[in-house]
mmCIF file of C-alpha atoms in Angstrom:
data_model
loop_
_atom_site.group_PDB
_atom_site.id
_atom_site.type_symbol
_atom_site.label_atom_id
_atom_site.label_comp_id
_atom_site.label_asym_id
_atom_site.label_seq_id
_atom_site.Cartn_x
_atom_site.Cartn_y
_atom_site.Cartn_z
ATOM 1 C CA MET A 1 4.304 14.581 55.518
ATOM 2 C CA PHE A 2 4.990 11.573 52.813
ATOM 3 C CA GLU A 3 1.943 9.305 52.750
ATOM 4 C CA SER A 4 1.891 7.063 49.922
ATOM 5 C CA ASP A 5 3.482 8.049 47.012
ATOM 6 C CA VAL A 6 2.578 12.240 46.804
ATOM 7 C CA LEU A 7 5.441 14.688 46.911
ATOM 8 C CA THR A 8 5.360 18.149 46.027
ATOM 9 C CA VAL A 9 6.836 20.322 44.246
ATOM 10 C CA GLU A 10 9.435 21.081 47.660
ATOM 11 C CA ASP A 11 10.789 17.244 47.120
ATOM 12 C CA VAL A 12 10.813 17.452 43.167
ATOM 13 C CA THR A 13 13.691 20.488 42.891
ATOM 14 C CA ARG A 14 15.686 18.548 45.335
ATOM 15 C CA LEU A 15 15.254 15.130 43.252
ATOM 16 C CA LEU A 16 16.114 16.409 40.304
ATOM 17 C CA GLY A 17 18.271 19.421 40.741
ATOM 18 C CA LEU A 18 16.000 22.043 39.409
ATOM 19 C CA SER A 19 14.499 25.130 40.456
ATOM 20 C CA ARG A 20 11.078 24.841 41.181
ATOM 21 C CA ASN A 21 10.319 27.903 38.690
ATOM 22 C CA THR A 22 11.054 24.640 36.157
ATOM 23 C CA VAL A 23 9.418 22.111 38.186
ATOM 24 C CA TYR A 24 5.886 23.955 37.184
ATOM 25 C CA LYS A 25 6.653 25.232 33.467
ATOM 26 C CA MET A 26 7.800 21.116 32.780
ATOM 27 C CA ALA A 27 3.939 19.844 35.387
ATOM 28 C CA GLY A 28 2.817 23.079 32.386
ATOM 29 C CA GLU A 29 4.366 21.373 29.081
ATOM 30 C CA GLY A 30 3.116 17.536 30.711
ATOM 31 C CA THR A 31 7.241 16.163 30.957
ATOM 32 C CA LEU A 32 6.679 15.995 33.927
ATOM 33 C CA PRO A 33 3.288 13.496 35.428
ATOM 34 C CA SER A 34 1.848 16.262 37.577
ATOM 35 C CA TYR A 35 -1.801 16.757 39.663
ATOM 36 C CA ARG A 36 -4.126 19.301 41.132
ATOM 37 C CA VAL A 37 -4.915 18.529 44.854
ATOM 38 C CA GLY A 38 -7.090 22.700 45.451
ATOM 39 C CA ARG A 39 -4.771 24.778 43.931
ATOM 40 C CA LYS A 40 -1.105 22.867 44.916
ATOM 41 C CA LEU A 41 0.592 21.040 42.445
ATOM 42 C CA ARG A 42 1.607 17.519 43.675
ATOM 43 C CA PHE A 43 3.298 14.085 41.924
ATOM 44 C CA SER A 44 3.114 10.915 42.096
ATOM 45 C CA ALA A 45 7.193 8.959 43.257
ATOM 46 C CA ARG A 46 6.221 6.670 40.588
ATOM 47 C CA ASP A 47 5.427 8.329 37.944
ATOM 48 C CA LEU A 48 8.737 10.867 38.325
ATOM 49 C CA ALA A 49 10.755 7.581 39.124
ATOM 50 C CA ASP A 50 9.234 6.021 35.358
ATOM 51 C CA PHE A 51 10.485 10.241 35.196
ATOM 52 C CA MET A 52 14.160 9.790 36.345
ATOM 53 C CA ALA A 53 14.408 5.820 33.962
ATOM 54 C CA SER A 54 13.745 7.566 31.322
ATOM 55 C CA ALA A 55 16.315 10.233 31.057
ATOM 56 C CA ARG A 56 18.456 8.409 32.637
ATOM 57 C CA ALA A 57 18.101 6.075 29.174
ATOM 58 C CA ALA A 58 18.407 8.760 26.572
ATOM 59 C CA SER A 59 21.199 10.462 28.112
ATOM 60 C CA PRO A 60 23.399 9.561 25.314
ATOM 61 C CA ALA A 61 27.471 8.942 27.048
ATOM 62 C CA ARG A 62 29.757 12.928 26.837
ATOM 63 C CA PRO A 63 33.069 13.988 26.855
ATOM 64 C CA ALA A 64 33.938 15.383 30.434
ATOM 65 C CA ASP A 65 32.958 19.067 30.976
ATOM 66 C CA PRO A 66 35.611 21.768 29.791
ATOM 67 C CA GLU A 67 36.801 23.818 32.889
ATOM 68 C CA PRO A 68 33.484 25.754 33.811
ATOM 69 C CA ALA A 69 32.913 30.021 32.682
ATOM 70 C CA THR A 70 30.796 31.662 34.752
ATOM 71 C CA ALA A 71 30.472 31.224 38.407
ATOM 72 C CA PRO A 72 29.246 27.284 40.290
ATOM 73 C CA GLU A 73 26.410 29.417 41.170
ATOM 74 C CA GLN A 74 25.216 29.672 37.291
ATOM 75 C CA GLN A 75 26.302 27.023 37.020
ATOM 76 C CA PRO A 76 23.395 23.579 35.880
ATOM 77 C CA ARG A 77 22.969 21.431 39.268
ATOM 78 C CA ARG A 78 25.351 18.110 38.306
ATOM 79 C CA THR A 79 22.484 14.642 38.189
ATOM 80 C CA LEU A 80 23.735 12.072 40.531
ATOM 81 C CA GLN A 81 25.348 9.869 38.267
ATOM 82 C CA ASP A 82 27.071 13.122 37.263
ATOM 83 C CA ALA A 83 28.465 13.462 40.586
ATOM 84 C CA ALA A 84 29.586 9.661 41.688
ATOM 85 C CA GLN A 85 31.298 10.379 38.571
ATOM 86 C CA ALA A 86 33.044 13.181 40.369
ATOM 87 C CA MET A 87 33.554 12.107 43.019
ATOM 88 C CA ALA A 88 35.072 9.168 42.471
ATOM 89 C CA PRO A 89 36.460 10.061 38.670
ATOM 90 C CA LYS A 90 39.138 6.291 38.950
ATOM 91 C CA LEU A 91 35.519 4.369 39.175
ATOM 92 C CA ALA A 92 34.854 3.198 35.607
ATOM 93 C CA ASP A 93 30.993 3.003 36.653
ATOM 94 C CA PRO A 94 30.811 3.072 40.385
ATOM 95 C CA LEU A 95 28.282 2.201 42.485
ATOM 96 C CA VAL A 96 24.982 4.685 43.743
ATOM 97 C CA LEU A 97 24.991 5.033 47.810
ATOM 98 C CA ALA A 98 21.821 7.513 48.339
ATOM 99 C CA SER A 99 22.801 8.711 51.979
ATOM 100 C CA ASP A 100 22.132 11.492 54.693
ATOM 101 C CA ASP A 101 23.715 9.556 56.889
ATOM 102 C CA VAL A 102 26.827 9.203 57.963
ATOM 103 C CA LEU A 103 27.001 5.382 57.825
ATOM 104 C CA GLY A 104 25.756 5.993 54.072
ATOM 105 C CA GLY A 105 30.134 7.163 53.470
ATOM 106 C CA PHE A 106 31.219 5.476 55.992
ATOM 107 C CA PHE A 107 29.715 2.192 54.277
ATOM 108 C CA ALA A 108 30.916 3.058 50.571
ATOM 109 C CA HIS A 109 34.010 3.631 52.107
ATOM 110 C CA LEU A 110 34.016 -0.455 53.198
ATOM 111 C CA LEU A 111 33.213 -1.741 50.362
ATOM 112 C CA SER A 112 35.397 0.743 48.301
ATOM 113 C CA GLN A 113 38.369 -1.093 49.663
ATOM 114 C CA ARG A 114 36.639 -4.665 49.554
ATOM 115 C CA GLY A 115 36.607 -4.239 45.553
ATOM 116 C CA SER A 116 33.039 -2.151 44.661
ATOM 117 C CA GLY A 117 34.416 1.043 44.307
ATOM 118 C CA THR A 118 31.724 2.857 45.561
ATOM 119 C CA VAL A 119 30.336 7.010 46.523
ATOM 120 C CA ALA A 120 28.009 7.898 48.642
ATOM 121 C CA HIS A 121 25.615 10.575 47.395
ATOM 122 C CA PRO A 122 23.952 12.917 49.780
ATOM 123 C CA MET A 123 19.933 12.187 49.767
ATOM 124 C CA SER A 124 17.383 10.726 52.132
ATOM 125 C CA SER A 125 15.465 8.922 52.895
ATOM 126 C CA TYR A 126 12.492 9.061 50.975
ATOM 127 C CA ALA A 127 14.707 10.113 48.039
ATOM 128 C CA GLY A 128 17.672 7.548 48.001
ATOM 129 C CA LEU A 129 14.853 4.431 47.955
ATOM 130 C CA VAL A 130 12.533 6.947 44.155
ATOM 131 C CA SER A 131 16.476 6.635 42.897
ATOM 132 C CA LEU A 132 17.023 3.614 43.802
ATOM 133 C CA TYR A 133 13.732 2.045 41.890
ATOM 134 C CA SER A 134 13.766 5.169 39.143
ATOM 135 C CA GLY A 135 18.005 3.437 38.219
ATOM 136 C CA MET A 136 19.834 5.833 39.054
ATOM 137 C CA ALA A 137 20.987 4.650 42.350
ATOM 138 C CA ASP A 138 21.786 1.081 43.231
ATOM 139 C CA MET A 139 21.224 1.518 48.038
ATOM 140 C CA ALA A 140 20.210 3.699 50.228
ATOM 141 C CA LEU A 141 20.475 3.478 53.617
ATOM 142 C CA VAL A 142 16.630 4.593 55.249
ATOM 143 C CA ASN A 143 15.628 5.151 59.289
ATOM 144 C CA LEU A 144 11.992 6.209 58.014
ATOM 145 C CA TYR A 145 9.111 4.821 60.508
ATOM 146 C CA ASP A 146 5.911 3.072 59.537
ATOM 147 C CA PHE A 147 2.584 4.464 62.061
ATOM 148 C CA ARG A 148 0.610 2.444 61.396
ATOM 149 C CA SER A 149 2.092 -0.569 61.544
ATOM 150 C CA ASN A 150 5.267 0.228 64.133
ATOM 151 C CA SER A 151 8.141 -0.241 61.915
ATOM 152 C CA TYR A 152 10.804 0.973 60.008
ATOM 153 C CA ASN A 153 11.957 0.299 56.224
ATOM 154 C CA VAL A 154 10.548 -2.527 54.689
ATOM 155 C CA PRO A 155 6.474 -0.222 54.597
ATOM 156 C CA TYR A 156 8.691 1.913 51.831
ATOM 157 C CA VAL A 157 10.368 -0.140 50.053
ATOM 158 C CA GLN A 158 7.490 -2.506 48.958
ATOM 159 C CA ARG A 159 5.501 0.907 48.816
ATOM 160 C CA LEU A 160 8.825 3.410 46.561
ATOM 161 C CA CYS A 161 9.794 -0.009 44.559
ATOM 162 C CA PRO A 162 7.498 -2.471 43.169
ATOM 163 C CA GLY A 163 8.760 -5.118 41.188
ATOM 164 C CA THR A 164 11.959 -4.046 42.093
ATOM 165 C CA SER A 165 14.945 -7.026 43.356
ATOM 166 C CA VAL A 166 16.012 -5.852 46.619
ATOM 167 C CA THR A 167 17.830 -6.572 49.635
ATOM 168 C CA VAL A 168 16.759 -4.939 52.671
ATOM 169 C CA MET A 169 19.650 -5.135 55.304
ATOM 170 C CA ARG A 170 19.685 -3.640 59.025
ATOM 171 C CA LEU A 171 22.421 -1.859 59.661
ATOM 172 C CA LEU A 172 21.698 -1.425 63.685
ATOM 173 C CA ARG A 173 19.527 -0.264 65.579
ATOM 174 C CA ARG A 174 19.275 3.336 67.867
ATOM 175 C CA LYS A 175 17.817 4.204 69.894
ATOM 176 C CA GLN A 176 15.264 8.332 68.073
ATOM 177 C CA GLY A 177 13.951 11.576 70.773
ATOM 178 C CA LEU A 178 13.577 14.220 71.185
ATOM 179 C CA PHE A 179 15.786 16.934 71.507
ATOM 180 C CA VAL A 180 14.967 19.821 74.390
ATOM 181 C CA ALA A 181 16.906 22.388 75.501
ATOM 182 C CA ALA A 182 18.753 21.919 79.398
ATOM 183 C CA GLY A 183 16.951 21.665 81.808
ATOM 184 C CA ASN A 184 13.803 21.080 80.089
ATOM 185 C CA PRO A 185 11.966 23.919 80.288
ATOM 186 C CA ARG A 186 8.369 22.644 78.577
ATOM 187 C CA GLY A 187 8.194 19.477 80.629
ATOM 188 C CA ILE A 188 8.534 17.834 77.246
ATOM 189 C CA ARG A 189 7.936 13.591 78.187
ATOM 190 C CA SER A 190 6.319 12.382 74.708
ATOM 191 C CA TRP A 191 6.063 12.163 71.682
ATOM 192 C CA GLY A 192 2.594 13.837 72.549
ATOM 193 C CA ALA A 193 4.693 17.206 73.111
ATOM 194 C CA LEU A 194 4.440 17.322 69.098
ATOM 195 C CA ALA A 195 0.852 17.726 69.474
ATOM 196 C CA ARG A 196 1.644 20.862 71.559
ATOM 197 C CA ASP A 197 -0.117 24.205 70.806
ATOM 198 C CA ASP A 198 3.229 26.201 73.355
ATOM 199 C CA VAL A 199 5.691 23.050 71.020
ATOM 200 C CA ARG A 200 7.891 24.918 68.452
ATOM 201 C CA LEU A 201 9.238 22.847 66.388
ATOM 202 C CA ALA A 202 12.397 22.364 64.275
ATOM 203 C CA SER A 203 12.145 20.129 61.904
ATOM 204 C CA ARG A 204 13.834 18.411 59.670
ATOM 205 C CA GLU A 205 13.609 18.599 55.386
ATOM 206 C CA ARG A 206 10.985 16.394 53.832
ATOM 207 C CA GLY A 207 11.968 13.088 53.422
ATOM 208 C CA CYS A 208 14.381 12.189 55.979
ATOM 209 C CA GLY A 209 14.054 10.012 58.830
ATOM 210 C CA ALA A 210 13.634 12.593 61.654
ATOM 211 C CA ARG A 211 10.872 14.440 59.496
ATOM 212 C CA VAL A 212 8.875 10.866 58.265
ATOM 213 C CA LEU A 213 9.580 9.919 61.864
ATOM 214 C CA GLN A 214 7.861 13.033 63.469
ATOM 215 C CA ASP A 215 4.767 13.148 60.577
ATOM 216 C CA GLN A 216 4.138 10.105 61.300
ATOM 217 C CA LYS A 217 4.001 10.923 65.536
ATOM 218 C CA LEU A 218 2.058 13.750 64.201
ATOM 219 C CA LEU A 219 -0.353 11.979 61.993
ATOM 220 C CA ALA A 220 -0.651 8.974 64.896
ATOM 221 C CA LEU A 221 -2.277 11.713 66.938
ATOM 222 C CA GLU A 222 -4.255 12.800 64.383
ATOM 223 C CA ALA A 223 -2.698 16.043 65.255
ATOM 224 C CA SER A 224 -2.621 18.866 62.449
ATOM 225 C CA MET A 225 -0.624 19.086 60.126
ATOM 226 C CA GLU A 226 -1.271 23.138 59.198
ATOM 227 C CA ASP A 227 -0.821 23.794 62.479
ATOM 228 C CA ALA A 228 2.032 21.532 62.929
ATOM 229 C CA GLY A 229 3.519 23.742 60.366
ATOM 230 C CA ARG A 230 2.707 26.905 61.947
ATOM 231 C CA ARG A 231 4.834 25.976 64.165
ATOM 232 C CA SER A 232 7.037 24.494 62.796
ATOM 233 C CA ALA A 233 10.766 25.985 61.544
ATOM 234 C CA GLU A 234 12.305 23.966 58.354
ATOM 235 C CA CYS A 235 16.221 23.243 58.630
ATOM 236 C CA ALA A 236 18.291 21.348 56.537
ATOM 237 C CA THR A 237 20.051 19.625 58.762
ATOM 238 C CA ALA A 238 20.260 18.086 61.872
ATOM 239 C CA ALA A 239 22.931 20.657 63.405
ATOM 240 C CA GLU A 240 20.992 23.514 62.378
ATOM 241 C CA ALA A 241 17.304 22.269 63.818
ATOM 242 C CA ILE A 242 19.590 21.659 67.174
ATOM 243 C CA SER A 243 21.182 24.334 67.475
ATOM 244 C CA ARG A 244 17.355 26.735 66.742
ATOM 245 C CA VAL A 245 16.847 23.980 69.882
ATOM 246 C CA SER A 246 19.847 25.084 72.492
ATOM 247 C CA GLN A 247 19.264 28.517 71.012
ATOM 248 C CA GLY A 248 15.448 28.971 72.758
ATOM 249 C CA ALA A 249 14.305 29.592 68.832
ATOM 250 C CA ALA A 250 12.538 25.665 69.039
ATOM 251 C CA ASP A 251 11.473 23.770 71.906
ATOM 252 C CA ALA A 252 12.561 20.158 70.563
ATOM 253 C CA CYS A 253 13.546 18.193 67.390
ATOM 254 C CA VAL A 254 13.587 14.905 66.367
ATOM 255 C CA GLY A 255 17.113 13.026 65.853
ATOM 256 C CA TYR A 256 19.153 10.760 67.858
ATOM 257 C CA ALA A 257 21.470 11.445 71.639
ATOM 258 C CA GLU A 258 24.855 11.275 68.127
ATOM 259 C CA GLU A 259 23.611 13.458 66.015
ATOM 260 C CA VAL A 260 24.715 16.390 68.871
ATOM 261 C CA GLY A 261 28.337 17.281 68.063
ATOM 262 C CA PRO A 262 29.471 19.660 70.510
ATOM 263 C CA ILE A 263 26.267 21.876 70.579
ATOM 264 C CA ARG A 264 25.338 22.888 74.228
ATOM 265 C CA GLY A 265 22.359 23.876 75.911
ATOM 266 C CA VAL A 266 20.501 21.064 74.973
ATOM 267 C CA GLN A 267 19.328 17.129 76.070
ATOM 268 C CA PHE A 268 18.143 14.607 74.218
ATOM 269 C CA LEU A 269 14.758 12.252 75.489
ATOM 270 C CA PRO A 270 15.001 8.782 73.903
ATOM 271 C CA LEU A 271 11.404 7.486 73.278
ATOM 272 C CA GLN A 272 12.753 4.951 70.782
ATOM 273 C CA THR A 273 14.154 2.249 69.105
ATOM 274 C CA GLU A 274 14.943 3.262 65.187
ATOM 275 C CA CYS A 275 15.840 0.995 62.538
ATOM 276 C CA VAL A 276 18.991 1.782 60.235
ATOM 277 C CA ASP A 277 18.805 -0.609 57.426
ATOM 278 C CA LEU A 278 21.078 -0.853 53.319
ATOM 279 C CA VAL A 279 18.484 -1.413 51.317
ATOM 280 C CA VAL A 280 20.214 -3.129 47.386
ATOM 281 C CA ARG A 281 18.800 -3.466 44.224
ATOM 282 C CA LYS A 282 19.719 -7.200 43.626
ATOM 283 C CA ASP A 283 21.574 -7.689 39.830
ATOM 284 C CA HIS A 284 24.817 -7.907 37.494
ATOM 285 C CA ARG A 285 26.546 -4.935 39.068
ATOM 286 C CA THR A 286 25.804 -5.344 43.731
ATOM 287 C CA ARG A 287 26.258 -9.407 43.223
ATOM 288 C CA ASP A 288 29.795 -8.652 44.341
ATOM 289 C CA ALA A 289 28.846 -5.935 46.952
ATOM 290 C CA ILE A 290 26.090 -8.031 48.610
ATOM 291 C CA ARG A 291 28.728 -10.215 49.583
ATOM 292 C CA SER A 292 30.861 -8.344 50.790
ATOM 293 C CA LEU A 293 28.534 -6.914 52.995
ATOM 294 C CA ARG A 294 26.753 -9.798 54.818
ATOM 295 C CA GLN A 295 31.117 -10.802 54.782
ATOM 296 C CA MET A 296 31.366 -7.992 56.564
ATOM 297 C CA LEU A 297 27.846 -7.550 58.760
ATOM 298 C CA GLU A 298 28.653 -11.146 61.037
ATOM 299 C CA GLY A 299 31.227 -10.948 61.394
ATOM 300 C CA GLU A 300 31.870 -9.488 64.904
ATOM 301 C CA ALA A 301 35.134 -7.068 64.540
ATOM 302 C CA LEU A 302 32.677 -4.746 62.468
ATOM 303 C CA ARG A 303 29.899 -5.396 64.517
ATOM 304 C CA GLN A 304 32.299 -3.749 68.071
ATOM 305 C CA ARG A 305 33.548 -0.705 65.920
ATOM 306 C CA LEU A 306 30.139 -0.197 65.044
ATOM 307 C CA GLN A 307 28.468 -0.494 68.624
ATOM 308 C CA LEU A 308 31.302 1.310 70.500
ATOM 309 C CA THR A 309 31.911 4.827 67.942
ATOM 310 C CA LEU A 310 27.811 4.861 67.883
ATOM 311 C CA ASP A 311 26.818 3.987 71.124
ATOM 312 C CA CYS A 312 24.328 2.106 68.929
ATOM 313 C CA ASP A 313 22.582 -1.567 68.784
ATOM 314 C CA ALA A 314 24.443 -3.610 66.278
ATOM 315 C CA SER A 315 23.325 -7.489 67.791
ATOM 316 C CA VAL A 316 21.081 -7.435 64.334
ATOM 317 C CA SER A 317 23.703 -5.995 62.307
ATOM 318 C CA GLY A 318 23.903 -8.826 58.579
ATOM 319 C CA ALA A 319 19.412 -9.456 59.538
ATOM 320 C CA ILE A 320 17.861 -9.559 56.884
ATOM 321 C CA ALA A 321 14.577 -7.583 56.501
ATOM 322 C CA TYR A 322 12.883 -7.543 53.422
ATOM 323 C CA GLU A 323 13.927 -9.694 50.717
ATOM 324 C CA CYS A 324 11.621 -9.779 46.915
#
């Protein structure tokens, strides 16, 4: 669960690309600000963003890396900027779009075609906002539900990107719900099933839109997060989560219809409409990209393309959900 700006050790390892031992060591040395809740180590997303920004500013320019002398699995994990440069070697300083959604790559390609060299970097919605705040990413594609306001994305932008000048552009709306086994043998009909003792969950990784939606619904139901954790198996991808349901290893998982792909033996129960937005930092780097995005999203051609290929509602494309 991502409440406020609290991060776990696992969250930090994914954000920084470090091992658990390294994160514990840095926390123990005071290099990485942390605190404890009982016996558990916790971090502030804002402290982590400040740390990432400081690390980026202190990193000197370096020549291209030589060919690795050891096996790939022994190499240190690349930083966000390293990955961006590797993915777009012809671009001197590409814009980075943080996204774990297929739409991230789609919009990065469109922006590059229009002259704003952009690369998509796989990252959850929550992590993308942290990276945008720290200056490690220029844009983040997000789909984060907040049950207190019954709205998407803006509450998280306000919490995780304080003092940052951004524009939040609505891309599309699509149906979110639950994948269950074909025939729905457990009789699952609503979000309330997430709190049932007899329903096993295939949970997505922390920070992605589906996982945040699941945890926010559990909070709204005042369900025990500890109990839900015992009934859950965390999956790295939507395909893995849906496959667990199709194979009978789980009874339900959160997602949207198009994620099913070629997987058989499941059915989708649409339960609510989700908003997918693009958060863009407003500065000299992104000025042309923002202009291009507005032109594209206001055009009927792109809206029709999105609706035909993704079975979504693109009538809202280009609307400004929030700006500061």
